[in-house]
Tab-separated table of C-alpha atoms in Angstrom:
chain	number	residue	atom	x	y	z
A	1	UNK	CA	0.024	-0.002	0.003
A	2	UNK	CA	1.350	3.491	-0.931
A	3	UNK	CA	1.810	6.211	1.544
A	4	UNK	CA	-1.173	8.061	0.129
A	5	UNK	CA	-3.383	4.989	0.425
A	6	UNK	CA	-2.260	4.591	4.055
A	7	UNK	CA	-3.221	8.172	4.803
A	8	UNK	CA	-6.640	7.662	3.232
A	9	UNK	CA	-7.240	4.521	5.266
A	10	UNK	CA	-6.210	6.296	8.458
A	11	UNK	CA	-8.498	9.162	7.555
A	12	UNK	CA	-11.368	6.718	7.002
A	13	UNK	CA	-10.733	5.325	10.479
A	14	UNK	CA	-10.669	8.704	12.061
A	15	UNK	CA	-13.358	10.512	10.163
A	16	UNK	CA	-15.958	8.088	8.856
A	17	UNK	CA	-18.994	7.486	11.102
A	18	UNK	CA	-18.593	3.792	12.048
A	19	UNK	CA	-22.012	3.667	13.620
A	20	UNK	CA	-23.567	4.918	10.383
A	21	UNK	CA	-21.659	2.343	8.317
A	22	UNK	CA	-22.827	-0.410	10.676
A	23	UNK	CA	-26.463	0.796	10.357
A	24	UNK	CA	-26.608	-0.780	6.848
A	25	UNK	CA	-28.242	-4.175	7.232
A	26	UNK	CA	-27.489	-5.137	3.612
A	27	UNK	CA	-31.217	-5.868	3.120
A	28	UNK	CA	-31.193	-4.718	-0.475
A	29	UNK	CA	-34.224	-2.411	-0.199
A	30	UNK	CA	-32.109	0.303	-1.799
A	31	UNK	CA	-31.270	-1.681	-4.930
A	32	UNK	CA	-34.440	-0.973	-7.011
A	33	UNK	CA	-34.156	2.711	-6.268
A	34	UNK	CA	-30.502	3.149	-7.362
A	35	UNK	CA	-30.063	4.339	-10.924
A	36	UNK	CA	-26.413	3.326	-11.237
A	37	UNK	CA	-27.073	-0.146	-9.873
A	38	UNK	CA	-29.749	-0.662	-12.539
A	39	UNK	CA	-27.841	0.881	-15.387
A	40	UNK	CA	-24.665	-0.938	-14.582
A	41	UNK	CA	-26.384	-4.336	-15.012
A	42	UNK	CA	-26.908	-4.728	-11.233
A	43	UNK	CA	-23.277	-4.523	-10.251
A	44	UNK	CA	-23.166	-4.665	-6.415
A	45	UNK	CA	-20.213	-2.246	-6.234
A	46	UNK	CA	-22.467	0.360	-7.927
A	47	UNK	CA	-25.270	0.094	-5.366
A	48	UNK	CA	-25.671	1.985	-2.060
A	49	UNK	CA	-25.126	-1.092	0.099
A	50	UNK	CA	-22.143	-2.092	-2.094
A	51	UNK	CA	-20.509	1.336	-1.681
A	52	UNK	CA	-21.041	1.311	2.016
A	53	UNK	CA	-19.369	-2.143	2.131
A	54	UNK	CA	-16.447	-0.687	0.306
A	55	UNK	CA	-16.184	2.284	2.703
A	56	UNK	CA	-16.289	-0.074	5.657
A	57	UNK	CA	-13.763	-2.382	4.100
A	58	UNK	CA	-11.320	0.505	3.538
A	59	UNK	CA	-11.914	1.694	7.063
A	60	UNK	CA	-11.264	-1.749	8.522
A	61	UNK	CA	-8.143	-2.321	6.359
A	62	UNK	CA	-9.676	-5.223	4.511
A	63	UNK	CA	-9.142	-3.542	1.035
A	64	UNK	CA	-6.921	-0.788	-0.236
A	65	UNK	CA	-8.479	2.546	-1.234
A	66	UNK	CA	-7.529	2.074	-4.884
A	67	UNK	CA	-8.855	3.409	-8.133
A	68	UNK	CA	-11.725	0.917	-8.245
A	69	UNK	CA	-12.997	2.200	-4.884
A	70	UNK	CA	-12.718	5.728	-6.036
A	71	UNK	CA	-14.474	4.998	-9.285
A	72	UNK	CA	-17.348	3.299	-7.585
A	73	UNK	CA	-17.867	6.382	-5.269
A	74	UNK	CA	-17.494	8.772	-8.168
A	75	UNK	CA	-20.086	6.926	-10.284
A	76	UNK	CA	-22.628	7.457	-7.602
A	77	UNK	CA	-25.090	10.258	-8.468
A	78	UNK	CA	-25.549	11.259	-4.855
A	79	UNK	CA	-29.296	11.385	-5.600
A	80	UNK	CA	-30.151	9.933	-2.181
A	81	UNK	CA	-33.040	7.852	-3.476
A	82	UNK	CA	-31.793	5.055	-1.265
A	83	UNK	CA	-32.503	7.038	1.891
A	84	UNK	CA	-36.292	7.194	1.929
A	85	UNK	CA	-36.558	3.387	1.306
A	86	UNK	CA	-33.902	2.367	3.896
A	87	UNK	CA	-35.566	0.700	6.896
A	88	UNK	CA	-32.567	1.532	9.071
A	89	UNK	CA	-32.532	5.196	8.085
A	90	UNK	CA	-28.957	5.146	6.861
A	91	UNK	CA	-27.730	8.681	6.010
A	92	UNK	CA	-26.061	7.543	2.853
A	93	UNK	CA	-25.523	11.013	1.442
A	94	UNK	CA	-23.417	12.077	4.366
A	95	UNK	CA	-21.258	8.972	4.217
A	96	UNK	CA	-20.658	9.519	0.523
A	97	UNK	CA	-19.656	13.161	1.059
A	98	UNK	CA	-17.268	12.216	3.806
A	99	UNK	CA	-15.679	9.457	1.810
A	100	UNK	CA	-15.230	11.617	-1.229
A	101	UNK	CA	-13.803	14.448	0.827
A	102	UNK	CA	-11.163	12.197	2.435
A	103	UNK	CA	-10.153	10.766	-0.934
A	104	UNK	CA	-9.995	14.214	-2.576
A	105	UNK	CA	-7.907	15.727	0.242
A	106	UNK	CA	-5.370	12.922	0.218
A	107	UNK	CA	-4.992	11.888	-3.432
A	108	UNK	CA	-2.197	13.186	-5.657
A	109	UNK	CA	-3.447	15.488	-8.302
A	110	UNK	CA	-1.897	16.857	-11.434
A	111	UNK	CA	-1.226	20.637	-11.611
A	112	UNK	CA	-3.982	21.212	-14.291
A	113	UNK	CA	-6.554	19.469	-12.102
A	114	UNK	CA	-5.490	21.521	-9.075
A	115	UNK	CA	-5.715	24.670	-11.085
A	116	UNK	CA	-9.170	23.891	-12.452
A	117	UNK	CA	-10.578	22.948	-9.041
A	118	UNK	CA	-9.068	26.098	-7.457
A	119	UNK	CA	-10.569	28.326	-10.088
A	120	UNK	CA	-14.034	26.627	-9.934
A	121	UNK	CA	-14.412	25.971	-6.200
A	122	UNK	CA	-12.559	28.947	-4.716
A	123	UNK	CA	-12.577	31.558	-7.516
A	124	UNK	CA	-15.846	31.288	-9.325
A	125	UNK	CA	-18.815	29.883	-7.295
A	126	UNK	CA	-18.091	31.705	-4.032
A	127	UNK	CA	-18.008	35.083	-5.833
A	128	UNK	CA	-21.284	36.353	-7.180
A	129	UNK	CA	-19.503	39.134	-9.090
A	130	UNK	CA	-17.348	36.564	-10.964
A	131	UNK	CA	-20.506	34.445	-11.546
A	132	UNK	CA	-22.145	37.440	-13.131
A	133	UNK	CA	-19.111	38.112	-15.255
A	134	UNK	CA	-19.087	34.493	-16.429
A	135	UNK	CA	-22.795	34.645	-17.204
A	136	UNK	CA	-22.227	37.917	-19.033
A	137	UNK	CA	-19.575	36.298	-21.282
A	138	UNK	CA	-21.997	33.491	-21.952
A	139	UNK	CA	-24.641	35.984	-22.886
A	140	UNK	CA	-22.225	37.723	-25.213
A	141	UNK	CA	-21.461	34.386	-26.892
A	142	UNK	CA	-25.186	33.795	-27.420
A	143	UNK	CA	-26.139	37.246	-28.652
A	144	UNK	CA	-23.113	38.441	-30.627
A	145	UNK	CA	-23.281	36.003	-33.385
A	146	UNK	CA	-20.354	33.880	-32.047
A	147	UNK	CA	-22.760	30.949	-31.136
A	148	UNK	CA	-24.270	30.973	-34.592
A	149	UNK	CA	-20.848	31.094	-36.254
A	150	UNK	CA	-19.426	28.304	-33.957
A	151	UNK	CA	-22.267	26.032	-34.909
A	152	UNK	CA	-22.279	26.778	-38.597
A	153	UNK	CA	-18.491	26.362	-39.033
A	154	UNK	CA	-18.368	23.131	-37.003
A	155	UNK	CA	-16.032	24.594	-34.404
A	156	UNK	CA	-17.945	22.882	-31.551
A	157	UNK	CA	-17.010	19.436	-33.011
A	158	UNK	CA	-13.755	19.740	-31.008
A	159	UNK	CA	-15.904	19.296	-27.854
A	160	UNK	CA	-17.032	15.813	-26.649
A	161	UNK	CA	-20.584	14.904	-27.718
A	162	UNK	CA	-22.083	15.411	-24.259
A	163	UNK	CA	-20.654	18.926	-24.006
A	164	UNK	CA	-21.974	19.853	-27.422
A	165	UNK	CA	-25.360	18.679	-26.254
A	166	UNK	CA	-25.081	20.828	-23.185
A	167	UNK	CA	-24.165	23.826	-25.271
A	168	UNK	CA	-27.366	23.319	-27.322
A	169	UNK	CA	-29.487	22.992	-24.207
A	170	UNK	CA	-28.285	26.159	-22.472
A	171	UNK	CA	-31.048	28.713	-21.855
A	172	UNK	CA	-30.849	32.237	-23.174
A	173	UNK	CA	-28.887	34.061	-20.485
A	174	UNK	CA	-30.666	37.227	-19.278
A	175	UNK	CA	-28.857	40.573	-19.094
A	176	UNK	CA	-26.890	40.623	-15.832
A	177	UNK	CA	-28.102	43.125	-13.227
A	178	UNK	CA	-25.529	44.731	-10.935
A	179	UNK	CA	-27.566	44.541	-7.830
A	180	UNK	CA	-30.986	43.493	-6.528
A	181	UNK	CA	-33.364	45.350	-4.240
A	182	UNK	CA	-32.948	44.372	-0.578
A	183	UNK	CA	-36.709	44.134	-0.038
A	184	UNK	CA	-39.964	43.541	-2.006
A	185	UNK	CA	-43.294	44.387	-0.523
A	186	UNK	CA	-46.245	41.974	-0.648
A	187	UNK	CA	-48.976	42.627	-3.236
A	188	UNK	CA	-51.595	43.441	-0.662
A	189	UNK	CA	-51.654	42.780	3.048
A	190	UNK	CA	-48.485	40.943	4.197
A	191	UNK	CA	-49.138	37.516	5.479
A	192	UNK	CA	-45.579	36.462	5.924
A	193	UNK	CA	-42.067	37.943	5.950
A	194	UNK	CA	-39.655	35.653	4.201
A	195	UNK	CA	-35.986	35.820	3.218
A	196	UNK	CA	-35.007	34.650	-0.294
A	197	UNK	CA	-31.969	32.518	-0.993
A	198	UNK	CA	-30.899	33.589	-4.501
A	199	UNK	CA	-28.224	31.010	-5.242
A	200	UNK	CA	-25.270	31.476	-7.526
A	201	UNK	CA	-26.361	29.752	-10.800
A	202	UNK	CA	-30.002	30.693	-10.186
A	203	UNK	CA	-29.227	34.385	-9.848
A	204	UNK	CA	-27.126	34.578	-12.978
A	205	UNK	CA	-27.984	32.073	-15.767
A	206	UNK	CA	-31.532	31.575	-14.375
A	207	UNK	CA	-32.002	35.092	-12.923
A	208	UNK	CA	-35.412	35.388	-14.723
A	209	UNK	CA	-36.621	32.390	-12.612
A	210	UNK	CA	-35.551	34.175	-9.475
A	211	UNK	CA	-37.513	37.204	-10.671
A	212	UNK	CA	-40.557	34.936	-11.194
A	213	UNK	CA	-40.116	33.449	-7.736
A	214	UNK	CA	-40.032	36.819	-5.980
A	215	UNK	CA	-43.186	37.888	-7.912
A	216	UNK	CA	-44.992	34.703	-6.866
A	217	UNK	CA	-44.099	35.292	-3.254
A	218	UNK	CA	-45.342	38.873	-3.418
A	219	UNK	CA	-48.598	37.724	-4.976
A	220	UNK	CA	-48.941	35.096	-2.221
A	221	UNK	CA	-48.732	37.797	0.412
A	222	UNK	CA	-45.049	37.786	1.355
A	223	UNK	CA	-42.754	40.667	2.135
A	224	UNK	CA	-39.492	39.347	0.607
A	225	UNK	CA	-36.065	40.204	2.060
A	226	UNK	CA	-32.909	39.508	-0.114
A	227	UNK	CA	-29.732	39.650	1.982
A	228	UNK	CA	-27.083	41.156	-0.293
A	229	UNK	CA	-24.029	39.342	1.217
A	230	UNK	CA	-25.363	35.753	0.794
A	231	UNK	CA	-23.209	33.460	-1.214
A	232	UNK	CA	-23.107	29.983	-2.964
A	233	UNK	CA	-24.782	27.338	-0.815
A	234	UNK	CA	-21.664	25.102	-1.015
A	235	UNK	CA	-23.510	22.022	-2.338
A	236	UNK	CA	-21.164	21.555	-5.273
A	237	UNK	CA	-18.199	21.832	-2.910
A	238	UNK	CA	-19.760	19.371	-0.484
A	239	UNK	CA	-20.476	16.759	-3.148
A	240	UNK	CA	-17.065	17.121	-4.782
A	241	UNK	CA	-14.719	16.621	-1.841
A	242	UNK	CA	-14.302	20.273	-0.863
A	243	UNK	CA	-15.951	20.061	2.528
A	244	UNK	CA	-13.888	22.751	4.307
A	245	UNK	CA	-14.756	25.209	1.646
A	246	UNK	CA	-18.388	24.201	1.947
A	247	UNK	CA	-18.276	24.974	5.628
A	248	UNK	CA	-16.846	28.462	5.052
A	249	UNK	CA	-19.683	29.223	2.636
A	250	UNK	CA	-22.224	27.892	5.150
A	251	UNK	CA	-20.903	30.238	7.808
A	252	UNK	CA	-21.188	33.129	5.479
A	253	UNK	CA	-24.810	32.378	4.628
A	254	UNK	CA	-25.758	31.841	8.263
A	255	UNK	CA	-24.281	35.207	9.128
A	256	UNK	CA	-26.145	36.830	6.136
A	257	UNK	CA	-29.589	35.504	7.167
A	258	UNK	CA	-29.551	35.288	10.926
A	259	UNK	CA	-30.103	39.014	11.567
A	260	UNK	CA	-33.309	38.901	9.462
A	261	UNK	CA	-36.472	38.333	11.414
A	262	UNK	CA	-37.949	36.082	8.788
A	263	UNK	CA	-40.607	33.360	9.131
A	264	UNK	CA	-38.855	31.267	6.463
A	265	UNK	CA	-35.839	31.186	4.165
A	266	UNK	CA	-37.313	30.364	0.708
A	267	UNK	CA	-35.276	28.831	-2.188
A	268	UNK	CA	-36.238	27.576	-5.568
A	269	UNK	CA	-33.446	25.039	-6.324
A	270	UNK	CA	-33.741	21.579	-4.850
A	271	UNK	CA	-30.025	20.956	-4.827
A	272	UNK	CA	-29.374	24.072	-2.808
A	273	UNK	CA	-32.304	23.455	-0.493
A	274	UNK	CA	-31.237	20.054	0.580
A	275	UNK	CA	-27.671	21.270	1.317
A	276	UNK	CA	-28.904	24.442	3.120
A	277	UNK	CA	-31.222	22.301	5.351
A	278	UNK	CA	-28.263	20.158	6.297
A	279	UNK	CA	-26.000	22.915	7.546
A	280	UNK	CA	-26.679	21.780	11.130
A	281	UNK	CA	-24.938	18.521	10.267
A	282	UNK	CA	-22.185	20.211	8.197
A	283	UNK	CA	-21.248	22.438	11.123
A	284	UNK	CA	-22.089	20.045	14.002
A	285	UNK	CA	-18.443	19.945	15.158
A	286	UNK	CA	-18.272	23.795	15.439
A	287	UNK	CA	-19.532	24.993	18.862
A	288	UNK	CA	-19.797	28.599	17.600
A	289	UNK	CA	-22.291	27.667	14.914
A	290	UNK	CA	-24.027	24.575	16.249
A	291	UNK	CA	-27.192	26.327	17.416
A	292	UNK	CA	-27.032	28.990	14.764
A	293	UNK	CA	-26.941	26.386	11.960
A	294	UNK	CA	-29.824	24.530	13.587
A	295	UNK	CA	-31.923	27.626	13.620
A	296	UNK	CA	-30.961	28.421	9.972
A	297	UNK	CA	-31.726	24.873	8.695
A	298	UNK	CA	-35.079	24.748	10.305
A	299	UNK	CA	-36.190	27.799	8.294
A	300	UNK	CA	-35.329	26.449	4.834
A	301	UNK	CA	-38.411	26.131	2.712
A	302	UNK	CA	-39.075	25.348	-0.966
A	303	UNK	CA	-41.143	27.853	-2.912
A	304	UNK	CA	-43.769	25.245	-3.673
A	305	UNK	CA	-44.327	24.445	0.041
A	306	UNK	CA	-44.795	28.052	1.010
A	307	UNK	CA	-47.174	28.770	-1.929
A	308	UNK	CA	-49.353	25.808	-0.926
A	309	UNK	CA	-49.229	26.789	2.731
A	310	UNK	CA	-50.555	30.278	1.792
A	311	UNK	CA	-53.202	28.697	-0.642
A	312	UNK	CA	-51.742	30.550	-3.578
A	313	UNK	CA	-53.394	28.032	-5.935
A	314	UNK	CA	-56.857	28.727	-4.513
A	315	UNK	CA	-56.566	32.512	-4.158
A	316	UNK	CA	-54.918	33.286	-7.542
A	317	UNK	CA	-56.536	32.486	-10.988
A	318	UNK	CA	-54.142	30.132	-12.809
A	319	UNK	CA	-54.610	29.151	-16.493
A	320	UNK	CA	-52.667	28.160	-19.508
A	321	UNK	CA	-53.507	27.044	-23.068
A	322	UNK	CA	-54.689	23.443	-23.191
A	323	UNK	CA	-51.648	21.119	-22.866
A	324	UNK	CA	-50.261	18.105	-21.054
A	325	UNK	CA	-47.486	18.622	-18.596
A	326	UNK	CA	-45.426	16.230	-16.539
A	327	UNK	CA	-42.943	16.636	-13.605
A	328	UNK	CA	-39.400	15.569	-13.063
A	329	UNK	CA	-38.691	15.558	-9.311
A	330	UNK	CA	-35.429	17.133	-8.090
A	331	UNK	CA	-33.727	14.310	-6.291
A	332	UNK	CA	-32.562	16.399	-3.369
A	333	UNK	CA	-35.850	18.211	-3.049
A	334	UNK	CA	-37.750	14.862	-2.893
A	335	UNK	CA	-35.205	12.689	-1.121
A	336	UNK	CA	-33.391	15.274	0.963
A	337	UNK	CA	-36.276	17.592	1.911
A	338	UNK	CA	-39.242	15.296	1.415
A	339	UNK	CA	-40.982	17.754	-0.868
A	340	UNK	CA	-43.029	16.029	-3.636
A	341	UNK	CA	-46.708	16.815	-2.934
A	342	UNK	CA	-46.614	20.605	-3.105
A	343	UNK	CA	-45.371	20.958	-6.723
A	344	UNK	CA	-47.963	18.619	-7.954
A	345	UNK	CA	-50.773	20.494	-6.056
A	346	UNK	CA	-49.737	23.680	-7.796
A	347	UNK	CA	-49.478	22.137	-11.261
A	348	UNK	CA	-52.856	20.404	-11.018
A	349	UNK	CA	-54.500	23.740	-10.058
A	350	UNK	CA	-53.738	25.284	-13.486
A	351	UNK	CA	-56.814	25.537	-15.594
A	352	UNK	CA	-56.370	24.089	-19.145
A	353	UNK	CA	-53.490	21.924	-18.101
A	354	UNK	CA	-53.571	18.175	-17.848
A	355	UNK	CA	-50.998	16.864	-15.435
A	356	UNK	CA	-49.716	13.331	-16.291
A	357	UNK	CA	-47.298	11.617	-13.950
A	358	UNK	CA	-44.421	9.983	-15.751
A	359	UNK	CA	-43.215	6.579	-14.678
A	360	UNK	CA	-40.237	6.803	-12.279
A	361	UNK	CA	-40.651	10.530	-12.011
A	362	UNK	CA	-38.636	10.435	-8.759
A	363	UNK	CA	-35.647	8.673	-10.402
A	364	UNK	CA	-32.652	10.854	-11.091
A	365	UNK	CA	-32.295	12.461	-14.519
A	366	UNK	CA	-28.508	12.127	-14.495
A	367	UNK	CA	-27.564	15.748	-13.923
A	368	UNK	CA	-26.506	15.583	-10.304
A	369	UNK	CA	-24.566	18.844	-10.176
A	370	UNK	CA	-21.599	18.343	-12.586
A	371	UNK	CA	-22.084	14.569	-12.824
A	372	UNK	CA	-23.244	14.813	-16.449
A	373	UNK	CA	-19.830	16.401	-17.266
A	374	UNK	CA	-17.675	14.107	-15.212
A	375	UNK	CA	-19.532	10.863	-15.863
A	376	UNK	CA	-21.121	11.434	-19.344
A	377	UNK	CA	-21.618	7.779	-20.343
A	378	UNK	CA	-23.724	6.871	-17.233
A	379	UNK	CA	-25.459	10.259	-17.292
A	380	UNK	CA	-26.649	9.799	-20.843
A	381	UNK	CA	-27.842	6.291	-20.181
A	382	UNK	CA	-29.942	7.507	-17.284
A	383	UNK	CA	-31.184	10.458	-19.377
A	384	UNK	CA	-32.203	8.163	-22.212
A	385	UNK	CA	-34.313	6.149	-19.829
A	386	UNK	CA	-35.875	9.293	-18.420
A	387	UNK	CA	-36.801	10.609	-21.853
A	388	UNK	CA	-38.440	7.346	-22.759
A	389	UNK	CA	-40.808	7.711	-19.826
A	390	UNK	CA	-41.346	11.423	-20.398
A	391	UNK	CA	-42.186	10.804	-24.075
A	392	UNK	CA	-44.856	8.307	-23.041
A	393	UNK	CA	-46.856	11.159	-21.305
A	394	UNK	CA	-47.002	13.129	-24.575
A	395	UNK	CA	-46.225	16.215	-22.491
A	396	UNK	CA	-45.588	19.658	-24.012
A	397	UNK	CA	-43.623	20.583	-20.896
A	398	UNK	CA	-41.368	18.794	-18.453
A	399	UNK	CA	-41.566	20.844	-15.264
A	400	UNK	CA	-38.600	20.883	-12.850
A	401	UNK	CA	-37.558	22.417	-9.540
A	402	UNK	CA	-33.846	22.600	-9.973
A	403	UNK	CA	-31.576	24.292	-12.581
A	404	UNK	CA	-29.419	21.181	-13.112
A	405	UNK	CA	-32.551	19.080	-13.812
A	406	UNK	CA	-33.905	21.787	-16.138
A	407	UNK	CA	-30.615	21.770	-18.157
A	408	UNK	CA	-30.466	17.991	-18.222
A	409	UNK	CA	-34.095	17.654	-19.354
A	410	UNK	CA	-33.598	20.317	-22.057
A	411	UNK	CA	-30.613	18.278	-23.232
A	412	UNK	CA	-32.716	15.151	-23.210
A	413	UNK	CA	-35.388	16.843	-25.326
A	414	UNK	CA	-32.718	17.863	-27.861
A	415	UNK	CA	-31.143	14.463	-27.772
A	416	UNK	CA	-34.371	12.628	-28.350
A	417	UNK	CA	-35.505	14.915	-31.170
A	418	UNK	CA	-38.562	16.404	-29.392
A	419	UNK	CA	-37.569	20.004	-29.698
A	420	UNK	CA	-39.482	22.345	-30.197
A	421	UNK	CA	-42.702	20.461	-29.427
A	422	UNK	CA	-41.516	19.774	-25.872
A	423	UNK	CA	-39.781	22.112	-23.417
A	424	UNK	CA	-38.177	22.012	-20.004
A	425	UNK	CA	-39.449	24.746	-17.670
A	426	UNK	CA	-38.912	25.588	-13.975
A	427	UNK	CA	-42.103	25.418	-11.795
A	428	UNK	CA	-41.849	29.113	-10.799
A	429	UNK	CA	-41.639	30.194	-14.519
A	430	UNK	CA	-44.674	28.012	-15.320
A	431	UNK	CA	-46.737	29.367	-12.455
A	432	UNK	CA	-45.967	32.995	-13.370
A	433	UNK	CA	-47.047	32.192	-16.955
A	434	UNK	CA	-50.245	30.798	-15.506
A	435	UNK	CA	-50.803	33.915	-13.491
A	436	UNK	CA	-50.262	36.255	-16.465
A	437	UNK	CA	-52.459	34.124	-18.825
A	438	UNK	CA	-55.154	33.623	-16.239
């Protein structure tokens, strides 16, 4: 065993939660819910219980933490579909994050990989100004004629097929605003005072969805506070082995929101929401933030939940032209936060719309943060299965509650040849369309 492998094994012994590893009874209830287990031809090492067995074997010194172990962990989507069906309540997502973090912090990396990770995780996502600049460049690419020229001349053929597909699926990036108002008053008597978590990707590439979300909250009777110093939620860092950076971002967000006397902290991205609601675990070893993180996490609420609570769908006329729609659950919204009923209540309340549930709507679409970039083969297999089920509904719109899911489903629509008769749309955008049409 190399010195690096020895370090990894020692870190597993010191940092992995042995009690949580032993909680797995190897009953197999998780197997039918795991996309990678199914798509890999039911390989045990690509199942939740198989990966837990690998983690425990590394911790116990039975096997070496070699490339096969790392590949198995990296191939996991982190969708957490195994958690709701686990009779022992194993917190698999936390085990996966801890294992990835240990490997990432102790493995030897090339200089280019180190540079890219530093730019992405420390330079780009934690800085909203840099995120706006990047989105501005993307908008320039789309509107200046560069995108048209790149496509016509075949320049994009230098990219791998999955990245070409992602380029085609990118939404039109809105013009970047320099700042956002700190407060938005309710349209009518205020029934709640809420804080809004804007997110990094949501407030740049998907800023129009954030605008729609704020309008919906106002119409529902909410005064909306937007803390200007909030930052990236840290989910991408936490899932990619940059846990310390995720903790720093969590502290910044807690400090940004804790002075606001808000009834709830509302977000519109399932991936962000699940990570924000788990800050109390992320910072459980920090005495200064233990109670503060618990108070923060308890307030995290998805936009769909608060709209249903305030009976927005009953108080506001909602209508759209006749069409069939279906819904792709955000894995972390459904499995991490337990939100699956509220989005469906809202969609079914729209006059003129026929909601049709797709088979396996709760199964991951294959986006999983940057999984579709790092694991394109498995991601496309999962996406193809998803599009087969979506096509069966004959839906004109696949509604989502997470930006990654929306991009992935848009890519699936392109890949399956269903554009422009089918579109991927965020729930907030669909609801605002229904308000304006109704």
